[in-house]
Amino acid sequence: MMRPSLEEIREAGERLAGVAQVTPVHTSGTLSGLVGRPVSLKAENLQLTGSFKIRGAYNTVAQLSESEREAGVVTSSAGNHGQAVAWAARQAGINATIFVPDGAPMAKFDAAVGYGATVINAGAGFDEAVAAGLRHVEETGATFVHAFDNPRVIAGQGTLGLELAEQLPPGPGTVVIPVGGGGLASGIAIALRALRPELSLVGVQAAACAPFAGRTPVGPTIADGIAVKVPAELTKGILRDLLDDVVVVDDAAISRALVLLLERSKLVVEGAGAAPVAALLQGLVPGDDPACAILAGGNIDATTLRSVTRFGLASSGRYLVVAILIPDRPGQLARIVAAVADLQANVLSVTHHREGRNIGVLETEAELTLETRGEEHSRELVAALAADGFAVRRLT
């Protein structure tokens, strides 16, 4: 397959006019201060269907022949691409079947069903879902709309690059892009290398699944939207030629970035969407020129958001969990709570353990979850409790 040209990306932009939104670029004073360089956010999480995927899906479906429309479309997706294909198929009045990995986020699963698609669970991960989708194509003759190994899809995603070329200020800068299968990064890179060659382009992958960074996948990640184990030769070639670098962030960094965006920028993003911000906060993107992070998607269900938020608060020191060994007699817990109150922390929960923890006959262990102002405050609390004579263990 041939990589799409700038002209094909521009043609995709014409098809998407009045369909996909031109999403805003917000400057962030908070992130700029934390990172030490001007930072802006391309809020693609506000896009129709909640992610950039509508661009590539619609551009592909809009170019189907009449016979292809009659047979319908099939795709495999962790969620966002499936939603987008389902929406585009509904607009075109054709059937869509979506194969999703087991455990795909319910918000994404339900949205695809709501758009009228048939959604089928198929295997443990994205690659297994692709295999199931291709088998279905052989049986039905439907058209397979691959999430990234498709020039029409890449051209559609490249329209985001057309927008950035006009929205970003003149002069040098860096665009930080989440990378899963590489379709988004490929499209953006083709457009920006042609229109804004002075910009640096940095891809970001999740540590648990970072094949573009030369790592072997090791397990699940909260950034499920970029958890692609085997990228396509097409996108590998494009990104090898056009990206300046690929960096890797872990789930703890992603969760902290997600919480920061929620609290300070009032933007809800999923793990994949928060990855570029995590890379900036970790100091992994070199330079001091203006940086733009692509918030690729915002489709995170409420239960996942709750879990990730708690994890992010804990990893940034905002939640402190300590185990304290104390004599098993009245008044000891009150001493602990008073010490915590003196340092302006909030007690979220208290659990007692009297067995199974190498606890003496006349001892007990109190496990406290505390809400703090951050890591420095957490360390201050641990030191104060230890100074008050308690044996304190910080739990992670």
Short mmCIF file of C-alpha atoms in Angstrom, two decimals:
data_model
loop_
_atom_site.label_atom_id
_atom_site.label_comp_id
_atom_site.label_asym_id
_atom_site.label_seq_id
_atom_site.Cartn_x
_atom_site.Cartn_y
_atom_site.Cartn_z
CA MET A 1 0.00 0.00 0.00
CA MET A 2 1.11 3.52 -0.81
CA ARG A 3 1.25 6.19 1.85
CA PRO A 4 -1.29 8.97 1.26
CA SER A 5 -0.15 12.24 -0.22
CA LEU A 6 -0.79 15.75 1.06
CA GLU A 7 -3.31 16.17 -1.77
CA GLU A 8 -5.23 13.10 -0.58
CA ILE A 9 -5.27 14.53 2.95
CA ARG A 10 -6.64 17.79 1.60
CA GLU A 11 -9.33 15.87 -0.30
CA ALA A 12 -10.21 14.10 2.95
CA GLY A 13 -10.53 17.51 4.57
CA GLU A 14 -13.08 18.50 1.93
CA ARG A 15 -15.11 15.35 2.62
CA LEU A 16 -15.01 16.00 6.35
CA ALA A 17 -16.04 19.66 6.06
CA GLY A 18 -19.25 20.05 8.03
CA VAL A 19 -18.86 16.55 9.51
CA ALA A 20 -15.82 16.53 11.78
CA GLN A 21 -15.26 19.52 14.05
CA VAL A 22 -12.22 21.76 13.85
CA THR A 23 -11.20 21.12 17.44
CA PRO A 24 -9.66 23.96 19.46
CA VAL A 25 -6.08 24.41 20.63
CA HIS A 26 -6.02 25.63 24.25
CA THR A 27 -2.99 27.16 25.92
CA SER A 28 -2.31 25.89 29.44
CA GLY A 29 -0.62 28.17 31.93
CA THR A 30 -0.53 25.37 34.51
CA LEU A 31 1.26 22.92 32.22
CA SER A 32 3.55 25.62 30.86
CA GLY A 33 4.69 26.41 34.40
CA LEU A 34 5.19 22.75 35.32
CA VAL A 35 7.04 21.84 32.12
CA GLY A 36 9.06 25.02 31.73
CA ARG A 37 8.00 25.79 28.16
CA PRO A 38 4.81 27.04 26.48
CA VAL A 39 2.32 24.16 26.28
CA SER A 40 -0.91 23.98 24.31
CA LEU A 41 -3.50 21.21 24.03
CA LYS A 42 -5.19 20.09 20.82
CA ALA A 43 -8.55 19.06 22.31
CA GLU A 44 -9.49 16.23 19.97
CA ASN A 45 -11.26 14.64 22.95
CA LEU A 46 -14.04 17.10 22.10
CA GLN A 47 -14.36 15.67 18.57
CA LEU A 48 -17.51 13.97 17.30
CA THR A 49 -17.68 10.42 18.82
CA GLY A 50 -15.08 11.53 21.37
CA SER A 51 -11.86 11.00 19.42
CA PHE A 52 -9.95 11.70 16.21
CA LYS A 53 -11.07 8.36 14.75
CA ILE A 54 -14.13 9.85 13.07
CA ARG A 55 -11.80 11.54 10.58
CA GLY A 56 -10.35 8.35 9.13
CA ALA A 57 -13.52 6.29 9.43
CA TYR A 58 -15.73 8.79 7.64
CA ASN A 59 -13.16 9.45 4.93
CA THR A 60 -13.02 5.71 4.20
CA VAL A 61 -16.75 4.96 4.28
CA ALA A 62 -17.49 8.00 2.12
CA GLN A 63 -15.37 6.50 -0.69
CA LEU A 64 -17.01 3.06 -0.81
CA SER A 65 -18.54 1.91 -4.08
CA GLU A 66 -22.23 1.02 -4.29
CA SER A 67 -21.47 -2.71 -4.19
CA GLU A 68 -19.21 -2.23 -1.16
CA ARG A 69 -21.97 -0.31 0.60
CA GLU A 70 -24.42 -3.14 0.02
CA ALA A 71 -22.04 -5.65 1.64
CA GLY A 72 -21.43 -3.40 4.66
CA VAL A 73 -18.28 -2.78 6.65
CA VAL A 74 -16.36 -4.65 9.32
CA THR A 75 -13.69 -3.44 11.68
CA SER A 76 -11.78 -4.44 14.79
CA SER A 77 -11.14 -1.92 17.52
CA ALA A 78 -10.39 -1.38 21.19
CA GLY A 79 -13.25 1.11 21.06
CA ASN A 80 -12.73 4.53 19.48
CA HIS A 81 -12.27 3.37 15.89
CA GLY A 82 -15.23 1.02 16.29
CA GLN A 83 -17.44 3.88 17.45
CA ALA A 84 -16.32 6.01 14.53
CA VAL A 85 -16.95 3.31 11.93
CA ALA A 86 -20.35 2.60 13.48
CA TRP A 87 -21.27 6.30 13.29
CA ALA A 88 -20.00 6.70 9.71
CA ALA A 89 -21.85 3.56 8.62
CA ARG A 90 -25.08 4.84 10.14
CA GLN A 91 -24.69 8.13 8.30
CA ALA A 92 -24.19 6.19 5.05
CA GLY A 93 -27.10 3.84 5.76
CA ILE A 94 -24.99 0.67 5.66
CA ASN A 95 -24.42 -2.23 8.06
CA ALA A 96 -21.41 -2.30 10.37
CA THR A 97 -19.99 -5.15 12.44
CA ILE A 98 -17.41 -4.32 15.10
CA PHE A 99 -15.11 -6.90 16.71
CA VAL A 100 -13.76 -5.71 20.07
CA PRO A 101 -11.29 -7.28 22.51
CA ASP A 102 -12.66 -8.83 25.68
CA GLY A 103 -12.82 -6.20 28.39
CA ALA A 104 -13.13 -3.26 26.00
CA PRO A 105 -14.31 -0.15 27.90
CA MET A 106 -18.08 -0.17 28.28
CA ALA A 107 -18.42 3.49 27.26
CA LYS A 108 -16.92 2.65 23.87
CA PHE A 109 -18.78 -0.65 23.51
CA ASP A 110 -22.17 0.90 24.31
CA ALA A 111 -21.59 3.87 22.00
CA ALA A 112 -20.96 1.59 19.00
CA VAL A 113 -24.15 -0.34 19.79
CA GLY A 114 -26.01 2.94 20.12
CA TYR A 115 -24.91 3.92 16.61
CA GLY A 116 -26.56 0.75 15.28
CA ALA A 117 -23.56 -1.56 14.83
CA THR A 118 -23.38 -5.24 15.68
CA VAL A 119 -20.65 -5.51 18.31
CA ILE A 120 -18.93 -8.85 18.98
CA ASN A 121 -16.34 -9.71 21.65
CA ALA A 122 -13.37 -11.45 20.07
CA GLY A 123 -10.22 -12.39 21.95
CA ALA A 124 -7.93 -10.93 24.56
CA GLY A 125 -6.49 -8.01 22.57
CA PHE A 126 -6.60 -5.87 19.45
CA ASP A 127 -4.70 -8.33 17.26
CA GLU A 128 -7.07 -11.18 18.11
CA ALA A 129 -10.02 -8.92 17.27
CA VAL A 130 -8.44 -8.12 13.90
CA ALA A 131 -8.11 -11.83 13.11
CA ALA A 132 -11.77 -12.38 13.96
CA GLY A 133 -12.80 -9.42 11.80
CA LEU A 134 -10.85 -10.68 8.80
CA ARG A 135 -12.47 -14.11 9.11
CA HIS A 136 -15.87 -12.41 9.07
CA VAL A 137 -14.89 -10.54 5.90
CA GLU A 138 -14.04 -13.83 4.19
CA GLU A 139 -17.46 -15.20 5.11
CA THR A 140 -19.54 -12.15 4.16
CA GLY A 141 -17.66 -10.16 1.54
CA ALA A 142 -17.90 -6.99 3.63
CA THR A 143 -15.20 -4.31 3.47
CA PHE A 144 -12.68 -4.33 6.30
CA VAL A 145 -11.88 -0.84 7.59
CA HIS A 146 -8.57 -1.25 9.37
CA ALA A 147 -7.88 1.14 12.24
CA PHE A 148 -4.51 2.25 10.84
CA ASP A 149 -3.27 -0.01 8.02
CA ASN A 150 -5.32 1.84 5.42
CA PRO A 151 -4.24 4.87 3.34
CA ARG A 152 -7.76 6.35 3.40
CA VAL A 153 -7.87 6.12 7.19
CA ILE A 154 -4.42 7.72 7.48
CA ALA A 155 -5.46 10.50 5.09
CA GLY A 156 -8.51 11.20 7.25
CA GLN A 157 -6.41 11.38 10.41
CA GLY A 158 -4.05 13.69 8.55
CA THR A 159 -6.73 16.37 8.48
CA LEU A 160 -5.84 17.01 12.12
CA GLY A 161 -2.40 17.97 10.82
CA LEU A 162 -3.98 20.42 8.38
CA GLU A 163 -5.70 22.11 11.31
CA LEU A 164 -2.53 22.25 13.38
CA ALA A 165 -0.61 23.82 10.50
CA GLU A 166 -2.94 26.83 10.76
CA GLN A 167 -3.58 26.83 14.52
CA LEU A 168 0.00 26.65 15.85
CA PRO A 169 2.00 29.89 16.03
CA PRO A 170 4.67 30.49 13.39
CA GLY A 171 8.19 29.36 14.07
CA PRO A 172 9.72 26.27 15.67
CA GLY A 173 7.70 24.08 18.00
CA THR A 174 7.08 20.46 18.94
CA VAL A 175 3.96 18.38 18.41
CA VAL A 176 3.57 15.42 20.79
CA ILE A 177 1.38 12.63 19.40
CA PRO A 178 0.13 9.38 20.99
CA VAL A 179 1.12 6.34 18.93
CA GLY A 180 -0.68 3.00 18.89
CA GLY A 181 -0.87 1.53 15.41
CA GLY A 182 0.51 4.79 14.05
CA GLY A 183 -2.38 5.97 11.86
CA LEU A 184 -2.85 9.31 13.62
CA ALA A 185 0.86 10.06 13.86
CA SER A 186 1.37 9.07 10.21
CA GLY A 187 -1.36 11.35 8.93
CA ILE A 188 -0.26 14.30 11.08
CA ALA A 189 3.39 13.77 10.11
CA ILE A 190 2.67 13.70 6.37
CA ALA A 191 0.69 16.94 6.61
CA LEU A 192 3.06 18.82 8.90
CA ARG A 193 6.28 17.78 7.18
CA ALA A 194 4.86 19.31 4.01
CA LEU A 195 3.25 22.41 5.54
CA ARG A 196 5.28 23.12 8.69
CA PRO A 197 8.69 21.46 8.27
CA GLU A 198 10.15 23.58 11.10
CA LEU A 199 8.09 21.65 13.67
CA SER A 200 9.51 18.66 15.56
CA LEU A 201 7.29 15.58 15.84
CA VAL A 202 7.53 13.26 18.85
CA GLY A 203 5.49 10.09 19.30
CA VAL A 204 4.48 8.70 22.69
CA GLN A 205 3.77 5.07 23.57
CA ALA A 206 2.66 3.34 26.75
CA ALA A 207 5.44 1.38 28.46
CA ALA A 208 3.38 -1.82 28.55
CA CYS A 209 2.97 -1.81 24.76
CA ALA A 210 5.61 0.16 22.87
CA PRO A 211 6.71 -1.67 19.71
CA PHE A 212 7.70 1.57 17.92
CA ALA A 213 10.14 2.17 20.77
CA GLY A 214 11.59 -1.33 20.31
CA ARG A 215 9.98 -2.82 23.41
CA THR A 216 8.24 -6.16 23.77
CA PRO A 217 4.63 -5.83 24.99
CA VAL A 218 4.38 -6.90 28.63
CA GLY A 219 0.73 -6.60 29.61
CA PRO A 220 -2.32 -4.35 29.82
CA THR A 221 -2.24 -0.59 30.15
CA ILE A 222 -4.72 2.13 31.05
CA ALA A 223 -3.90 3.61 27.64
CA ASP A 224 -5.88 0.89 25.86
CA GLY A 225 -6.37 3.08 22.79
CA ILE A 226 -2.66 2.86 21.93
CA ALA A 227 -2.08 -0.75 23.04
CA VAL A 228 -1.24 -2.19 19.62
CA LYS A 229 1.30 -5.02 19.74
CA VAL A 230 1.98 -5.32 15.99
CA PRO A 231 2.00 -2.10 13.95
CA ALA A 232 1.57 -2.17 10.17
CA GLU A 233 4.46 -2.01 7.74
CA LEU A 234 2.80 1.04 6.19
CA THR A 235 2.75 3.10 9.37
CA LYS A 236 6.14 1.80 10.50
CA GLY A 237 7.69 3.09 7.30
CA ILE A 238 6.01 6.49 7.52
CA LEU A 239 6.93 7.07 11.15
CA ARG A 240 10.47 5.83 10.67
CA ASP A 241 10.90 8.49 7.98
CA LEU A 242 8.97 11.37 9.52
CA LEU A 243 9.02 11.25 13.34
CA ASP A 244 11.92 12.82 15.20
CA ASP A 245 11.61 10.54 18.23
CA VAL A 246 9.40 8.07 20.07
CA VAL A 247 9.30 8.18 23.89
CA VAL A 248 7.68 5.92 26.46
CA VAL A 249 5.59 6.70 29.56
CA ASP A 250 4.26 4.33 32.21
CA ASP A 251 0.74 4.06 33.59
CA ALA A 252 1.57 6.02 36.74
CA ALA A 253 2.71 9.01 34.67
CA ILE A 254 -0.34 8.73 32.41
CA SER A 255 -2.72 8.63 35.37
CA ARG A 256 -1.10 11.70 36.94
CA ALA A 257 -1.45 13.58 33.66
CA LEU A 258 -5.09 12.52 33.38
CA VAL A 259 -5.85 13.85 36.87
CA LEU A 260 -4.03 17.11 36.16
CA LEU A 261 -5.99 17.67 32.94
CA LEU A 262 -9.23 16.95 34.76
CA GLU A 263 -8.49 19.26 37.68
CA ARG A 264 -6.68 22.16 36.05
CA SER A 265 -7.76 22.17 32.39
CA LYS A 266 -11.30 20.81 32.96
CA LEU A 267 -10.76 18.30 30.16
CA VAL A 268 -11.76 14.65 30.43
CA VAL A 269 -9.40 12.41 28.48
CA GLU A 270 -8.75 8.70 28.28
CA GLY A 271 -5.36 7.14 28.97
CA ALA A 272 -4.16 7.35 25.37
CA GLY A 273 -5.17 11.00 25.23
CA ALA A 274 -3.21 11.84 28.37
CA ALA A 275 0.01 10.13 27.23
CA PRO A 276 1.50 13.18 25.42
CA VAL A 277 0.95 15.35 28.50
CA ALA A 278 2.59 12.65 30.63
CA ALA A 279 5.64 12.72 28.35
CA LEU A 280 5.94 16.49 28.73
CA LEU A 281 5.56 16.33 32.51
CA GLN A 282 8.23 13.62 32.68
CA GLY A 283 10.70 15.79 30.77
CA LEU A 284 10.93 13.28 27.93
CA VAL A 285 10.33 15.78 25.12
CA PRO A 286 13.53 17.80 24.54
CA GLY A 287 13.66 21.52 23.89
CA ASP A 288 12.19 24.70 25.30
CA ASP A 289 10.17 25.74 22.26
CA PRO A 290 6.33 25.71 22.35
CA ALA A 291 4.90 22.20 22.61
CA CYS A 292 1.44 21.03 21.56
CA ALA A 293 0.06 17.80 23.08
CA ILE A 294 -2.59 15.95 21.08
CA LEU A 295 -5.43 14.89 23.40
CA ALA A 296 -6.50 12.15 21.03
CA GLY A 297 -9.64 10.92 22.82
CA GLY A 298 -11.94 11.36 25.78
CA ASN A 299 -13.89 8.09 25.83
CA ILE A 300 -13.31 6.83 29.36
CA ASP A 301 -16.12 5.16 31.28
CA ALA A 302 -17.02 6.27 34.80
CA THR A 303 -15.67 3.21 36.61
CA THR A 304 -12.32 3.40 34.81
CA LEU A 305 -12.13 7.14 35.42
CA ARG A 306 -12.68 6.56 39.14
CA SER A 307 -9.97 3.89 39.31
CA VAL A 308 -7.47 5.86 37.25
CA THR A 309 -8.15 9.03 39.23
CA ARG A 310 -7.52 7.26 42.53
CA PHE A 311 -4.35 5.69 41.12
CA GLY A 312 -3.19 9.07 39.81
CA LEU A 313 -3.84 10.76 43.14
CA ALA A 314 -1.94 8.03 44.98
CA SER A 315 1.05 8.08 42.60
CA SER A 316 1.33 11.87 42.94
CA GLY A 317 1.23 11.70 46.74
CA ARG A 318 -2.28 13.14 47.03
CA TYR A 319 -3.49 9.88 48.58
CA LEU A 320 -1.24 8.49 51.30
CA VAL A 321 -1.70 4.97 52.68
CA VAL A 322 0.21 4.07 55.85
CA ALA A 323 0.30 1.07 58.16
CA ILE A 324 1.02 1.97 61.78
CA LEU A 325 1.89 -0.55 64.50
CA ILE A 326 0.40 0.54 67.84
CA PRO A 327 -0.23 -0.92 71.32
CA ASP A 328 -3.67 -2.53 71.47
CA ARG A 329 -5.18 -0.31 74.13
CA PRO A 330 -7.66 2.59 74.22
CA GLY A 331 -6.66 6.02 72.98
CA GLN A 332 -3.94 5.03 70.50
CA LEU A 333 -6.01 5.61 67.37
CA ALA A 334 -7.09 9.00 68.73
CA ARG A 335 -3.41 9.99 69.02
CA ILE A 336 -2.87 9.13 65.37
CA VAL A 337 -5.97 10.97 64.17
CA ALA A 338 -5.01 14.03 66.21
CA ALA A 339 -1.52 14.06 64.68
CA VAL A 340 -3.03 13.79 61.19
CA ALA A 341 -5.49 16.61 61.94
CA ASP A 342 -2.70 18.85 63.21
CA LEU A 343 -1.03 18.57 59.81
CA GLN A 344 -4.25 19.37 57.91
CA ALA A 345 -4.70 15.98 56.26
CA ASN A 346 -8.05 14.26 55.80
CA VAL A 347 -8.73 10.67 56.94
CA LEU A 348 -10.54 8.78 54.17
CA SER A 349 -10.58 5.34 55.79
CA VAL A 350 -9.23 3.37 58.75
CA THR A 351 -8.79 -0.41 58.92
CA HIS A 352 -7.58 -2.46 61.90
CA HIS A 353 -5.54 -5.67 61.57
CA ARG A 354 -4.96 -7.91 64.55
CA GLU A 355 -3.72 -11.09 62.89
CA GLY A 356 -1.81 -12.27 59.84
CA ARG A 357 0.62 -9.32 59.76
CA ASN A 358 3.39 -10.45 62.19
CA ILE A 359 1.62 -8.47 64.88
CA GLY A 360 2.42 -9.10 68.55
CA VAL A 361 -0.15 -10.36 71.07
CA LEU A 362 -0.66 -6.92 72.59
CA GLU A 363 -0.40 -4.97 69.34
CA THR A 364 -2.63 -3.97 66.47
CA GLU A 365 -2.01 -2.42 63.09
CA ALA A 366 -4.02 0.54 61.84
CA GLU A 367 -4.06 1.11 58.08
CA LEU A 368 -5.05 4.66 57.17
CA THR A 369 -5.83 6.20 53.81
CA LEU A 370 -5.23 9.95 53.97
CA GLU A 371 -5.93 12.77 51.55
CA THR A 372 -2.98 15.16 51.37
CA ARG A 373 -1.84 18.20 49.42
CA GLY A 374 0.87 16.30 47.57
CA GLU A 375 4.08 14.34 47.91
CA GLU A 376 5.86 16.83 50.17
CA HIS A 377 2.88 16.92 52.53
CA SER A 378 2.78 13.09 52.53
CA ARG A 379 6.43 12.87 53.55
CA GLU A 380 5.81 15.44 56.26
CA LEU A 381 2.96 13.32 57.67
CA VAL A 382 5.06 10.13 57.73
CA ALA A 383 7.93 11.95 59.48
CA ALA A 384 5.57 13.48 62.08
CA LEU A 385 3.98 10.14 62.92
CA ALA A 386 7.40 8.52 63.26
CA ALA A 387 8.57 11.38 65.48
CA ASP A 388 5.53 10.75 67.69
CA GLY A 389 6.84 7.25 68.41
CA PHE A 390 4.83 5.21 65.91
CA ALA A 391 6.27 2.51 63.66
CA VAL A 392 5.06 3.71 60.24
CA ARG A 393 5.18 1.90 56.89
CA ARG A 394 4.11 3.70 53.75
CA LEU A 395 2.13 1.40 51.46
CA THR A 396 1.98 1.62 47.66
#
